[in-house]
mmCIF file of N, CA, C and O in Angstrom:
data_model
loop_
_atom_site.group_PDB
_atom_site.id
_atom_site.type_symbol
_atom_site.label_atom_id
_atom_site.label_comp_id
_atom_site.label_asym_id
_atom_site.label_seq_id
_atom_site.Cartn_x
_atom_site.Cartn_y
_atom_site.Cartn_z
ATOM 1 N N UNK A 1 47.789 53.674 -65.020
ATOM 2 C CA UNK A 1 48.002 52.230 -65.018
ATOM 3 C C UNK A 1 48.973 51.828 -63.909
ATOM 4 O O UNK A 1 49.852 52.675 -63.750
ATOM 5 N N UNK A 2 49.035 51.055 -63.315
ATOM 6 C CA UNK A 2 49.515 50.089 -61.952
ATOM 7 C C UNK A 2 49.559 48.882 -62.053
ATOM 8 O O UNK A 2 48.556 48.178 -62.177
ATOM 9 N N UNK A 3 50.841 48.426 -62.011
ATOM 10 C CA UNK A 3 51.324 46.969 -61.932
ATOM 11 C C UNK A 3 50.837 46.096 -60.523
ATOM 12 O O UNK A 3 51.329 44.979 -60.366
ATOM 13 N N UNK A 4 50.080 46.508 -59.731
ATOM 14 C CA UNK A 4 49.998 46.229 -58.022
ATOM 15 C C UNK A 4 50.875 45.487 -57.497
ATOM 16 O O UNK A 4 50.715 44.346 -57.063
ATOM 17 N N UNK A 5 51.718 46.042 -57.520
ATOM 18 C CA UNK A 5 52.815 45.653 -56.409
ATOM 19 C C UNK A 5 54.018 45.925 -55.951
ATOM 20 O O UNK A 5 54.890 45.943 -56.820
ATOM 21 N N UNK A 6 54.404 46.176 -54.705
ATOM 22 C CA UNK A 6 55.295 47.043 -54.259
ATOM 23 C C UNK A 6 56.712 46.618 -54.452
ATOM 24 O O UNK A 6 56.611 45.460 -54.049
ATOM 25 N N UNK A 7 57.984 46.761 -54.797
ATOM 26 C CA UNK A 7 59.119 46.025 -54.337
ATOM 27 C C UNK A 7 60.026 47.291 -53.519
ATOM 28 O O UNK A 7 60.076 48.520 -53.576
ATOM 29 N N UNK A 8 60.786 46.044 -52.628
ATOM 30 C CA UNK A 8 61.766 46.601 -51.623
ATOM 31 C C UNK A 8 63.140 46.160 -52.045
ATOM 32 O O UNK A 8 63.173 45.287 -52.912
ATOM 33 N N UNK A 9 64.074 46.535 -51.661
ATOM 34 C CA UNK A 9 65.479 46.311 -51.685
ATOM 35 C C UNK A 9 65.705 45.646 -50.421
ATOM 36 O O UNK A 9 65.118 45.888 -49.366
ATOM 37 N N UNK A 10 66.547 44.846 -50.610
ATOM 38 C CA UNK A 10 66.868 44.120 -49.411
ATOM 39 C C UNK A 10 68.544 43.565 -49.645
ATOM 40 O O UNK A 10 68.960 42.595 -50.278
ATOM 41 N N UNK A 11 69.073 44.320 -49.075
ATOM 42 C CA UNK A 11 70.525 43.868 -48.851
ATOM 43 C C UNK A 11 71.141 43.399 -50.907
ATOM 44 O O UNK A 11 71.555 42.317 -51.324
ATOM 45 N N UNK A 12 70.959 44.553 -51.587
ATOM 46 C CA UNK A 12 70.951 44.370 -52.796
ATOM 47 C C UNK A 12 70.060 43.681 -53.635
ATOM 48 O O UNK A 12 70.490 43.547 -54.781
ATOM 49 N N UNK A 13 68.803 43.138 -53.389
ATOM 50 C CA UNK A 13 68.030 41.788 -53.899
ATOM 51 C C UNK A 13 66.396 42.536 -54.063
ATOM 52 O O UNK A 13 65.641 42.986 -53.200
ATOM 53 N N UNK A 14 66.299 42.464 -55.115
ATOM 54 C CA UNK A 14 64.472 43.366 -55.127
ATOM 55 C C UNK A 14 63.615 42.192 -54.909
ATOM 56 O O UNK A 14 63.812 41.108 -55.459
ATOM 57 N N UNK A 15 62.654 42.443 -54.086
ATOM 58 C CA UNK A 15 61.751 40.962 -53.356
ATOM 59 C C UNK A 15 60.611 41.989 -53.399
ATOM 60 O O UNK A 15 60.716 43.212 -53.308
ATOM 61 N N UNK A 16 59.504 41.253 -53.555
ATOM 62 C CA UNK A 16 57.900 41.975 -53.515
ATOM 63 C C UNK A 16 57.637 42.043 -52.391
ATOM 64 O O UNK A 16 57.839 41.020 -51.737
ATOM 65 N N UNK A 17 57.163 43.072 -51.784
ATOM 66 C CA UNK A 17 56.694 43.233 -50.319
ATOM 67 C C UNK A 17 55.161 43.232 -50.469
ATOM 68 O O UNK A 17 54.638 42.491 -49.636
ATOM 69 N N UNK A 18 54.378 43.784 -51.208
ATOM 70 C CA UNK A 18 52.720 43.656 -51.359
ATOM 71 C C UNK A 18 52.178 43.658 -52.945
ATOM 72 O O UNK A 18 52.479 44.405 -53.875
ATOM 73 N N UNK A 19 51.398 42.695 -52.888
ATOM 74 C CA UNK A 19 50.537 42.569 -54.364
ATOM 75 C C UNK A 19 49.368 42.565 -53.706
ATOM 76 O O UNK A 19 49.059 42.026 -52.642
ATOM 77 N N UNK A 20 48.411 43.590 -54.869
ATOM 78 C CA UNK A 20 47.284 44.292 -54.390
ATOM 79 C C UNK A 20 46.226 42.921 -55.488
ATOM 80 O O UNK A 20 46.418 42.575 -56.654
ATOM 81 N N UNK A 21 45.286 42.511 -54.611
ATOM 82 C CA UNK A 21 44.244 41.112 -55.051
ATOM 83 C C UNK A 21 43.974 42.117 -56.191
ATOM 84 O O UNK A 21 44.150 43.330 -56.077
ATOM 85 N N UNK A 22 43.362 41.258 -57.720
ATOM 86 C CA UNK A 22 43.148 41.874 -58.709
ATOM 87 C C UNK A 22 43.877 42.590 -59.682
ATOM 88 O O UNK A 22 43.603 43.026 -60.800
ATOM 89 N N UNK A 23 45.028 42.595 -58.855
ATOM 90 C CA UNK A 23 46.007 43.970 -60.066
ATOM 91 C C UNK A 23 46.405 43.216 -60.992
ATOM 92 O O UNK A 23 45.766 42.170 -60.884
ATOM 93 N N UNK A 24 47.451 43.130 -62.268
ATOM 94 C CA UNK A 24 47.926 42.857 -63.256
ATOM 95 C C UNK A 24 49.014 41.647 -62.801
ATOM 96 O O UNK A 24 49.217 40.582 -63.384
ATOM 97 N N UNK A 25 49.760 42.249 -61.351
ATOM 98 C CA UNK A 25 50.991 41.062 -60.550
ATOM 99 C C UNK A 25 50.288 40.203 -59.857
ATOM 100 O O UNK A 25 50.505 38.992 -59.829
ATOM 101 N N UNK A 26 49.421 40.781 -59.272
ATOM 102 C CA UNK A 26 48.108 39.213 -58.570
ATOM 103 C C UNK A 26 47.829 38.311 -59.993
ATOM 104 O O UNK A 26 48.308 37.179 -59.918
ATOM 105 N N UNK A 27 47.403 38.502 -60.783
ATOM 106 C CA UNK A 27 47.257 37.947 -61.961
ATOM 107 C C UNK A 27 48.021 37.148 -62.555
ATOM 108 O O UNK A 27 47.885 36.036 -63.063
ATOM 109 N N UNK A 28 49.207 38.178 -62.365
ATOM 110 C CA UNK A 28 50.983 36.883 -62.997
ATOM 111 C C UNK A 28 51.337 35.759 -62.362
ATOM 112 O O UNK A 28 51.883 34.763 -62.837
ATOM 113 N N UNK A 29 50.833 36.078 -60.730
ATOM 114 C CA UNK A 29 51.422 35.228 -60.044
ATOM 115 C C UNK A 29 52.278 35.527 -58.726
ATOM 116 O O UNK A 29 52.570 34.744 -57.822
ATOM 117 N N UNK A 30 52.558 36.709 -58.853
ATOM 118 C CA UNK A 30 53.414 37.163 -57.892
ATOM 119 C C UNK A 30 53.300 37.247 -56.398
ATOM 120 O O UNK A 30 52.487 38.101 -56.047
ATOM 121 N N UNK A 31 53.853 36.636 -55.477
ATOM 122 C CA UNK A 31 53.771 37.087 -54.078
ATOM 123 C C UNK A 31 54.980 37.451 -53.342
ATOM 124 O O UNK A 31 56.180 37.466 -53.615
ATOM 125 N N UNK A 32 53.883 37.898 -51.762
ATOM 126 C CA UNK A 32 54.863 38.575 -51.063
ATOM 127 C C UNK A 32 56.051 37.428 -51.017
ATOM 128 O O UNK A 32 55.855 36.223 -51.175
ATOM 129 N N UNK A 33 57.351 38.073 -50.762
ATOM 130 C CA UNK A 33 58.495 37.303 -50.529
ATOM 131 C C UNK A 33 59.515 36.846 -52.351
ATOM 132 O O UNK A 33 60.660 36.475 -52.612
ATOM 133 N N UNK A 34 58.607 37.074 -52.951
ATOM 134 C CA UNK A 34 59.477 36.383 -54.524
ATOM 135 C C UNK A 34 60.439 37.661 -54.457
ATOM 136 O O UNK A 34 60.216 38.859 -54.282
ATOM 137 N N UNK A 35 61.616 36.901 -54.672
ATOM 138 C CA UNK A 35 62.694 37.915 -55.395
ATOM 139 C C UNK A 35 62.740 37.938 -56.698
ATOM 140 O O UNK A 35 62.320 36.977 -57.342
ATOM 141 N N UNK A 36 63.187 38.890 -57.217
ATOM 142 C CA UNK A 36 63.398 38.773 -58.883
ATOM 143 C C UNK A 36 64.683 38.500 -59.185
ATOM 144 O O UNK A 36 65.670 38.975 -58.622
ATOM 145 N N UNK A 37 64.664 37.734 -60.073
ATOM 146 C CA UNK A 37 65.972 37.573 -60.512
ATOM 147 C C UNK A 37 66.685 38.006 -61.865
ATOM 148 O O UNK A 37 67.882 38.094 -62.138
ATOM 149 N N UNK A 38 65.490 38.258 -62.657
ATOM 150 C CA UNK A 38 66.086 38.893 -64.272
ATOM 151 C C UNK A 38 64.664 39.322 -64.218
ATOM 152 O O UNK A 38 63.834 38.699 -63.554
ATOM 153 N N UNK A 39 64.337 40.531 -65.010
ATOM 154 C CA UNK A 39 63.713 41.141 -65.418
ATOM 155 C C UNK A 39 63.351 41.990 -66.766
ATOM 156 O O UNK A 39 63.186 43.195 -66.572
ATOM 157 N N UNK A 40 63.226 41.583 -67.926
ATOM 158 C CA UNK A 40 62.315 41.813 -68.604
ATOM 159 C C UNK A 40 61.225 42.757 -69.359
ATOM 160 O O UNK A 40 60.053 42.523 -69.063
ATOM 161 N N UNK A 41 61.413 43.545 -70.072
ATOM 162 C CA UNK A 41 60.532 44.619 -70.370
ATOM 163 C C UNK A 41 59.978 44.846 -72.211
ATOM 164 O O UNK A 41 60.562 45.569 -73.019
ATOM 165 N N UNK A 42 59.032 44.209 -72.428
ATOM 166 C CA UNK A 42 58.930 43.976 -73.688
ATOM 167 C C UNK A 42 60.038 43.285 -74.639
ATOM 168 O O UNK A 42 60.444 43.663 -75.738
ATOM 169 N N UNK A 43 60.334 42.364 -74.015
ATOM 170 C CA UNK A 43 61.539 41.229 -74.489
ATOM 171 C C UNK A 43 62.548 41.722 -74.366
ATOM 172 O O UNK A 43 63.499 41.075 -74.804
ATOM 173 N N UNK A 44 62.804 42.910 -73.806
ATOM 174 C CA UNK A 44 64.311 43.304 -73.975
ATOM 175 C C UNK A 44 64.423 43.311 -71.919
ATOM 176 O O UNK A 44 63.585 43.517 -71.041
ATOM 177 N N UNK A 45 65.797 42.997 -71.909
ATOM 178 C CA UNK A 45 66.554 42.344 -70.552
ATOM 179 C C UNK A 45 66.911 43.900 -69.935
ATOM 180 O O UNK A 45 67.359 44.804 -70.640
ATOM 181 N N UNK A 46 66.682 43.997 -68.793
ATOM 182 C CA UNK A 46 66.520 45.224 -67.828
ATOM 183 C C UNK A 46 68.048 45.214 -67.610
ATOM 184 O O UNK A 46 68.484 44.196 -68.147
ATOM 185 N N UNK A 47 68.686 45.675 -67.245
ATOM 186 C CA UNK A 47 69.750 45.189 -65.479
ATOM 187 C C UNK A 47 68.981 45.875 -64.477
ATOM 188 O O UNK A 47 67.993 46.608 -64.439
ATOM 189 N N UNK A 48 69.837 45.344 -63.650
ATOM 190 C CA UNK A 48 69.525 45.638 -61.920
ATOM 191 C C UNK A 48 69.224 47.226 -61.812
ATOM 192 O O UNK A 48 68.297 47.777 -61.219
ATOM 193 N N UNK A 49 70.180 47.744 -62.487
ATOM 194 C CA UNK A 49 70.066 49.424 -61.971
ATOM 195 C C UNK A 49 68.770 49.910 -62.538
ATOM 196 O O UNK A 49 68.249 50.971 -62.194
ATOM 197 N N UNK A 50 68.290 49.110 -63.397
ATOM 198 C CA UNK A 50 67.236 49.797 -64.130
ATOM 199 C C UNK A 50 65.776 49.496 -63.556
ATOM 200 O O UNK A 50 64.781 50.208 -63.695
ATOM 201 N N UNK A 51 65.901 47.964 -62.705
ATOM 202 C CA UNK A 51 64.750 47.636 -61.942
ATOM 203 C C UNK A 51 63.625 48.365 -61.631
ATOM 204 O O UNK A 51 62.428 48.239 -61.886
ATOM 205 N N UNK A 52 64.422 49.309 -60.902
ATOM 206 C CA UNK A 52 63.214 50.113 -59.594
ATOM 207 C C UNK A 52 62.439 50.851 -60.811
ATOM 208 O O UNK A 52 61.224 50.658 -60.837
ATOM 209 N N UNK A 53 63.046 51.749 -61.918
ATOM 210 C CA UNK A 53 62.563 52.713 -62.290
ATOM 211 C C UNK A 53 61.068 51.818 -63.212
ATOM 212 O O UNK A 53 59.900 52.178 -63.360
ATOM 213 N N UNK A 54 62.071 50.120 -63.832
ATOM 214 C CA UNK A 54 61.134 49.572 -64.861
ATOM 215 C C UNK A 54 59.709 49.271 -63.849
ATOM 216 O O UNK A 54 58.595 49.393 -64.357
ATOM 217 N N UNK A 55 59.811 49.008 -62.885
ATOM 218 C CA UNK A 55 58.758 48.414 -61.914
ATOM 219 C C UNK A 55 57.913 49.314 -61.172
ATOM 220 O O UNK A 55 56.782 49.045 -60.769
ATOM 221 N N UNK A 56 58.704 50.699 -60.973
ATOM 222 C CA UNK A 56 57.505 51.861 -60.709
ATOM 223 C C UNK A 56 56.915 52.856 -61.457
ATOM 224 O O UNK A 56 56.355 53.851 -60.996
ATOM 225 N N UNK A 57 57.090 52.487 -62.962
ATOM 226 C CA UNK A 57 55.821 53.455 -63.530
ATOM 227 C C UNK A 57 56.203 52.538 -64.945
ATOM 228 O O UNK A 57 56.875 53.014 -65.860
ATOM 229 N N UNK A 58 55.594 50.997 -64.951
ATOM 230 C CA UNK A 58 55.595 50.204 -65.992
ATOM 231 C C UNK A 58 54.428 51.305 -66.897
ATOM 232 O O UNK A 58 53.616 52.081 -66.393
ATOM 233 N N UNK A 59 54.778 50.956 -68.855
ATOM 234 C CA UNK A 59 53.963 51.509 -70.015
ATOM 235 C C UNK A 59 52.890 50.192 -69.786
ATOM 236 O O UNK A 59 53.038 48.985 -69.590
ATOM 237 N N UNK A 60 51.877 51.001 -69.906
ATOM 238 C CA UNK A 60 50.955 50.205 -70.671
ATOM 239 C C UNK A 60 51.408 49.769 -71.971
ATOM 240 O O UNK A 60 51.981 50.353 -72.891
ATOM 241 N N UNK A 61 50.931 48.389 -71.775
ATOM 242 C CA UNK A 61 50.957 47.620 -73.098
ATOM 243 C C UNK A 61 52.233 46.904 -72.883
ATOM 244 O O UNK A 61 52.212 45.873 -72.210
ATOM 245 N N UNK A 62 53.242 47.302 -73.339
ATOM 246 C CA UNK A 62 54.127 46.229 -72.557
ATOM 247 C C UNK A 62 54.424 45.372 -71.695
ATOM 248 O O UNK A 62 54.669 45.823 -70.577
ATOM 249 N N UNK A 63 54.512 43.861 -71.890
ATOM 250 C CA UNK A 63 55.042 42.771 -71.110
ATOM 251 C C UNK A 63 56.291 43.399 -70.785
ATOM 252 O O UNK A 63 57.105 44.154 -71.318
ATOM 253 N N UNK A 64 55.981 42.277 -68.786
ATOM 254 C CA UNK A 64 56.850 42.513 -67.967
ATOM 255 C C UNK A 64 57.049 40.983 -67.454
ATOM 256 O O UNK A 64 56.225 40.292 -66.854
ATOM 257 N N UNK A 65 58.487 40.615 -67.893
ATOM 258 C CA UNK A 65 58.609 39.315 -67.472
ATOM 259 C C UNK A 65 59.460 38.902 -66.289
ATOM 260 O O UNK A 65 60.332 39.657 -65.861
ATOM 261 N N UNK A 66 59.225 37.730 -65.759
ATOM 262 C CA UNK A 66 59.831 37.957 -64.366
ATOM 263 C C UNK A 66 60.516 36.195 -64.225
ATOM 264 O O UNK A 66 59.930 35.177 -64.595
ATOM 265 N N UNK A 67 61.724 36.268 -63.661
ATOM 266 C CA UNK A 67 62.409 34.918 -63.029
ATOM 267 C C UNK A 67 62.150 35.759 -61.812
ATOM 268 O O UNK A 67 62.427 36.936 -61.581
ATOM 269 N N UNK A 68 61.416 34.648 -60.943
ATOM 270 C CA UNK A 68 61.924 34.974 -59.421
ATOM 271 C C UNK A 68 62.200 33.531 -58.446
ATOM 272 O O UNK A 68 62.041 32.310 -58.455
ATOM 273 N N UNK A 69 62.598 34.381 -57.829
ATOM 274 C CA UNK A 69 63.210 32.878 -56.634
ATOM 275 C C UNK A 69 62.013 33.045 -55.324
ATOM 276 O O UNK A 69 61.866 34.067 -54.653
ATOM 277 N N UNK A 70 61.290 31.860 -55.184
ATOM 278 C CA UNK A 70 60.263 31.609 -54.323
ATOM 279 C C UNK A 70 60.355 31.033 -52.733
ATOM 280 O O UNK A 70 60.001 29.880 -52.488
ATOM 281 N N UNK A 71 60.785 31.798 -51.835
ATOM 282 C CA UNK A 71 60.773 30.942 -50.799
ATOM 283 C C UNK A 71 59.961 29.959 -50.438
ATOM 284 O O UNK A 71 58.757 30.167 -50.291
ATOM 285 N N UNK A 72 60.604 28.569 -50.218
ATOM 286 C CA UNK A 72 60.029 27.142 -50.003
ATOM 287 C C UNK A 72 60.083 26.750 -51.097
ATOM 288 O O UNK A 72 59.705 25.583 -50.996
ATOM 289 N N UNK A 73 60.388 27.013 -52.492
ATOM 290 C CA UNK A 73 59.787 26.896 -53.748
ATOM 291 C C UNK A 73 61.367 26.492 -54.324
ATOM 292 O O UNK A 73 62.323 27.260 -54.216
ATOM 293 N N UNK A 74 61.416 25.543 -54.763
ATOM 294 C CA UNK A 74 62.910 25.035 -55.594
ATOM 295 C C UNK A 74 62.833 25.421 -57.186
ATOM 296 O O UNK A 74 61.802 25.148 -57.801
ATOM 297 N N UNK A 75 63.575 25.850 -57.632
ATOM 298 C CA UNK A 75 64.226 26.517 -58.993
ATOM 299 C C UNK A 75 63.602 27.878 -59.142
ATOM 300 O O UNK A 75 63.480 28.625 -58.172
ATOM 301 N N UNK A 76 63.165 28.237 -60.479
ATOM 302 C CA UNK A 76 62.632 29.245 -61.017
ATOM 303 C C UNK A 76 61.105 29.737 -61.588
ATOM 304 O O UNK A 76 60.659 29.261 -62.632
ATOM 305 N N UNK A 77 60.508 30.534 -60.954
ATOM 306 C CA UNK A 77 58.953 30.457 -61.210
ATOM 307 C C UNK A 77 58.837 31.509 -62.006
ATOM 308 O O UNK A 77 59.208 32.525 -61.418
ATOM 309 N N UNK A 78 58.435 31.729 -63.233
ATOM 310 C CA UNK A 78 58.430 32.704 -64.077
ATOM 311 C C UNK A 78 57.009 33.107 -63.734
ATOM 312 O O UNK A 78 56.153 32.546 -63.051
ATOM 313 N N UNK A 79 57.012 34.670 -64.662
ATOM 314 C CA UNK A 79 55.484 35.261 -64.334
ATOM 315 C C UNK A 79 55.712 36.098 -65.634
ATOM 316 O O UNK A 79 56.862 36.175 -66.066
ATOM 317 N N UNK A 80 54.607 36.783 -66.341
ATOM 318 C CA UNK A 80 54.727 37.530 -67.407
ATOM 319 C C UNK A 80 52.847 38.612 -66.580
ATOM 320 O O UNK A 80 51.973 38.321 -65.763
ATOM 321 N N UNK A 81 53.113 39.622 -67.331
ATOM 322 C CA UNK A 81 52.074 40.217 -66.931
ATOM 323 C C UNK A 81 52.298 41.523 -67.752
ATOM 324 O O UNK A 81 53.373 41.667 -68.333
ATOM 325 N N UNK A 82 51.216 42.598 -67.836
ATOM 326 C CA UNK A 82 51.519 44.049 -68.404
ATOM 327 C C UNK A 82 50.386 44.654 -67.497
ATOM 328 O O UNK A 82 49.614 44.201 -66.652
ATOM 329 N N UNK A 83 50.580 45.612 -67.933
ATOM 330 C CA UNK A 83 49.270 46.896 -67.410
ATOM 331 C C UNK A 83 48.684 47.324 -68.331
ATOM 332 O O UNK A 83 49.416 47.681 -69.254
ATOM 333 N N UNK A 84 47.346 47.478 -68.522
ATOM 334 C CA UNK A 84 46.857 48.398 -69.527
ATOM 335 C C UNK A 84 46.251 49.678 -68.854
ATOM 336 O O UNK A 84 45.977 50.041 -67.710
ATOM 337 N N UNK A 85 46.145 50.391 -70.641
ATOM 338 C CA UNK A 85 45.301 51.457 -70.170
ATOM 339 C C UNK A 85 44.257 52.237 -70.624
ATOM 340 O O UNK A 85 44.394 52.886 -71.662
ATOM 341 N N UNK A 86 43.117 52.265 -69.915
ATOM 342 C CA UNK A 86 41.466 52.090 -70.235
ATOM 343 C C UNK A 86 41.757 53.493 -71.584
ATOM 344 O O UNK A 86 42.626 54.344 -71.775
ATOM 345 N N UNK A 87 40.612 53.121 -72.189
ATOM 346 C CA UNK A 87 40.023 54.248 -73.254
ATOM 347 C C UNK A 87 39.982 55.442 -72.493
ATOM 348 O O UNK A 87 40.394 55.304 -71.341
ATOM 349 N N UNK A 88 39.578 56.645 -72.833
ATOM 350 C CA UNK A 88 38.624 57.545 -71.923
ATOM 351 C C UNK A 88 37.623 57.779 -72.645
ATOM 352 O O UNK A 88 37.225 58.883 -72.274
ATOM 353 N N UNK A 89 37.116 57.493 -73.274
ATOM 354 C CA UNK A 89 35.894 57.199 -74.294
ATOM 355 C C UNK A 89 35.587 55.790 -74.564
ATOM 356 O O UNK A 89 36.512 55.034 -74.864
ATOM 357 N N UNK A 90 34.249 55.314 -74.477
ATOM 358 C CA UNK A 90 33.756 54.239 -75.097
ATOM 359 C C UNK A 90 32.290 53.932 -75.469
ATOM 360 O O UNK A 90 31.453 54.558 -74.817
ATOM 361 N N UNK A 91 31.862 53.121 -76.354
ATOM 362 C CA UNK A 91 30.629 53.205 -76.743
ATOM 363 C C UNK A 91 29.832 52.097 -76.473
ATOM 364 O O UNK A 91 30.377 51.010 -76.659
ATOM 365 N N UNK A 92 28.767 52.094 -76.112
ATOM 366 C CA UNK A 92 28.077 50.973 -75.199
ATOM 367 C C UNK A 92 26.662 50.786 -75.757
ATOM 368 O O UNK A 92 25.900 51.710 -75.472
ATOM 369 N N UNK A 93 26.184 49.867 -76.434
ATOM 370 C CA UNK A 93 24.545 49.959 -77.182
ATOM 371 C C UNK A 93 23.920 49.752 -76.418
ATOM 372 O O UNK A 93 24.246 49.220 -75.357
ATOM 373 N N UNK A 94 22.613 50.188 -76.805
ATOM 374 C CA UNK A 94 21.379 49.952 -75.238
ATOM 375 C C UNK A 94 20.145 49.103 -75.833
ATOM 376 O O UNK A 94 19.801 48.924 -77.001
ATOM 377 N N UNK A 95 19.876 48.877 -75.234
ATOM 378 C CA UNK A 95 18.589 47.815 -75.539
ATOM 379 C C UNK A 95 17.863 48.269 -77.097
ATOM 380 O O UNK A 95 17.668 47.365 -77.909
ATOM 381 N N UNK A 96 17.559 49.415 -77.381
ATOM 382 C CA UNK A 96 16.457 50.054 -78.169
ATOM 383 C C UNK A 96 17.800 50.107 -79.362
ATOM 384 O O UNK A 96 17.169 50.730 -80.217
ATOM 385 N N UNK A 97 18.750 49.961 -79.805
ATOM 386 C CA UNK A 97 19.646 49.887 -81.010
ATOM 387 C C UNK A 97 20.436 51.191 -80.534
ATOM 388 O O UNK A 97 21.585 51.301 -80.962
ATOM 389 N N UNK A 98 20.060 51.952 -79.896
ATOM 390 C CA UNK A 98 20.868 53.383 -80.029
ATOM 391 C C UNK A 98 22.394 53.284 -79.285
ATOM 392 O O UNK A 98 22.568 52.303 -78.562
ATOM 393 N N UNK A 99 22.920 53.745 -79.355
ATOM 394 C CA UNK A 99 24.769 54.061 -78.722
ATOM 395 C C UNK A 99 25.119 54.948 -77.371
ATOM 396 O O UNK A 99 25.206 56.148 -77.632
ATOM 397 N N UNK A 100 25.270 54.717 -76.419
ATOM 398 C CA UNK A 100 25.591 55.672 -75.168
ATOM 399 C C UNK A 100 27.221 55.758 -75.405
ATOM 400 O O UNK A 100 27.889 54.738 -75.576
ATOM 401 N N UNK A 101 27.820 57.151 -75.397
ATOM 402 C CA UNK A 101 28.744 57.467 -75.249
ATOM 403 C C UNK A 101 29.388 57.673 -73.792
ATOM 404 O O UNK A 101 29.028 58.596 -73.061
ATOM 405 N N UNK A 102 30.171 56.928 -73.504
ATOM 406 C CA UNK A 102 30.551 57.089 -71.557
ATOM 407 C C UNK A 102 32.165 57.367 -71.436
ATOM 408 O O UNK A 102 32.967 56.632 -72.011
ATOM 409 N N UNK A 103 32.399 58.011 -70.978
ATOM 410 C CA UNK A 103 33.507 59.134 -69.950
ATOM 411 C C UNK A 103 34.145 58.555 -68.674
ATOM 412 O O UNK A 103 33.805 58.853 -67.529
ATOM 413 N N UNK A 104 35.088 57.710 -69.010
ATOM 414 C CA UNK A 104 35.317 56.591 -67.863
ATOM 415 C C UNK A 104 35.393 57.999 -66.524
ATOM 416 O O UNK A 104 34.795 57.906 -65.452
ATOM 417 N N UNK A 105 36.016 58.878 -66.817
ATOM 418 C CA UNK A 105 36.733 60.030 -65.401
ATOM 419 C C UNK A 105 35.248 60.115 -64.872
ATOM 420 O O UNK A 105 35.177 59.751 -63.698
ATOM 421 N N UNK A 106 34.132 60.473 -65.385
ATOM 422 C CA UNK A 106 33.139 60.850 -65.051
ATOM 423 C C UNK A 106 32.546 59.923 -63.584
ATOM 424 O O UNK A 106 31.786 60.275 -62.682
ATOM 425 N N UNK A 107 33.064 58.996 -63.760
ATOM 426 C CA UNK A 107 32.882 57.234 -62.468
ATOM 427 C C UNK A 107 34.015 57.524 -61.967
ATOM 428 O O UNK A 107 34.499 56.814 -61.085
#
């Protein structure tokens, strides 16, 4: 599971450098340039030191909530988002009533 999107440090300040179209942070809202400002991890409040680690290998299933500061953008733009993570088994009916069993790794 992947949150798509990168953050950098910048002179103490975590700012998104790339959100990948489609990911879970394209979805929230997030773009290049937002800094974060509080961060968020299944309702409970991160600090700073804990940032990098909460933002590079977010749990599935857990909300990830975000204040960030928007260049050009006046006050606070919130974003909420999570990652999930696929079955590796699932069952799919087919035309004739019967059940196909499918193996996501197998694709």
């Amino acid at each position: 599971p992947e949150l798509g999107a990168r953050f950098v440090t910048d002179g103490g300040r975590v700012v998104v450098d790339q959100v990948a179209a489609g990911s879970p942070a394209w979805e929230a809202g997030l773009t290049r340039g937002d800094e974060v400002e509080l961060l968020r991890v299944a309702n409970r409040a991160v600090d700073r030191a804990g940032w990098a680690a909460a933002l590079a290998g977010p749990e599935p299933n857990k909300e990830l909530f975000f204040h960030l500061r928007r260049p050009a953008v006046d006050g606070v733009q919130k974003a909420l988002c999570s990652v999930r993570r696929r079955p590796a088994w699932k069952f799919f009916p087919t035309a004739d009533g019967e059940w196909v069993l499918w193996r996501w790794r197998d694709y």
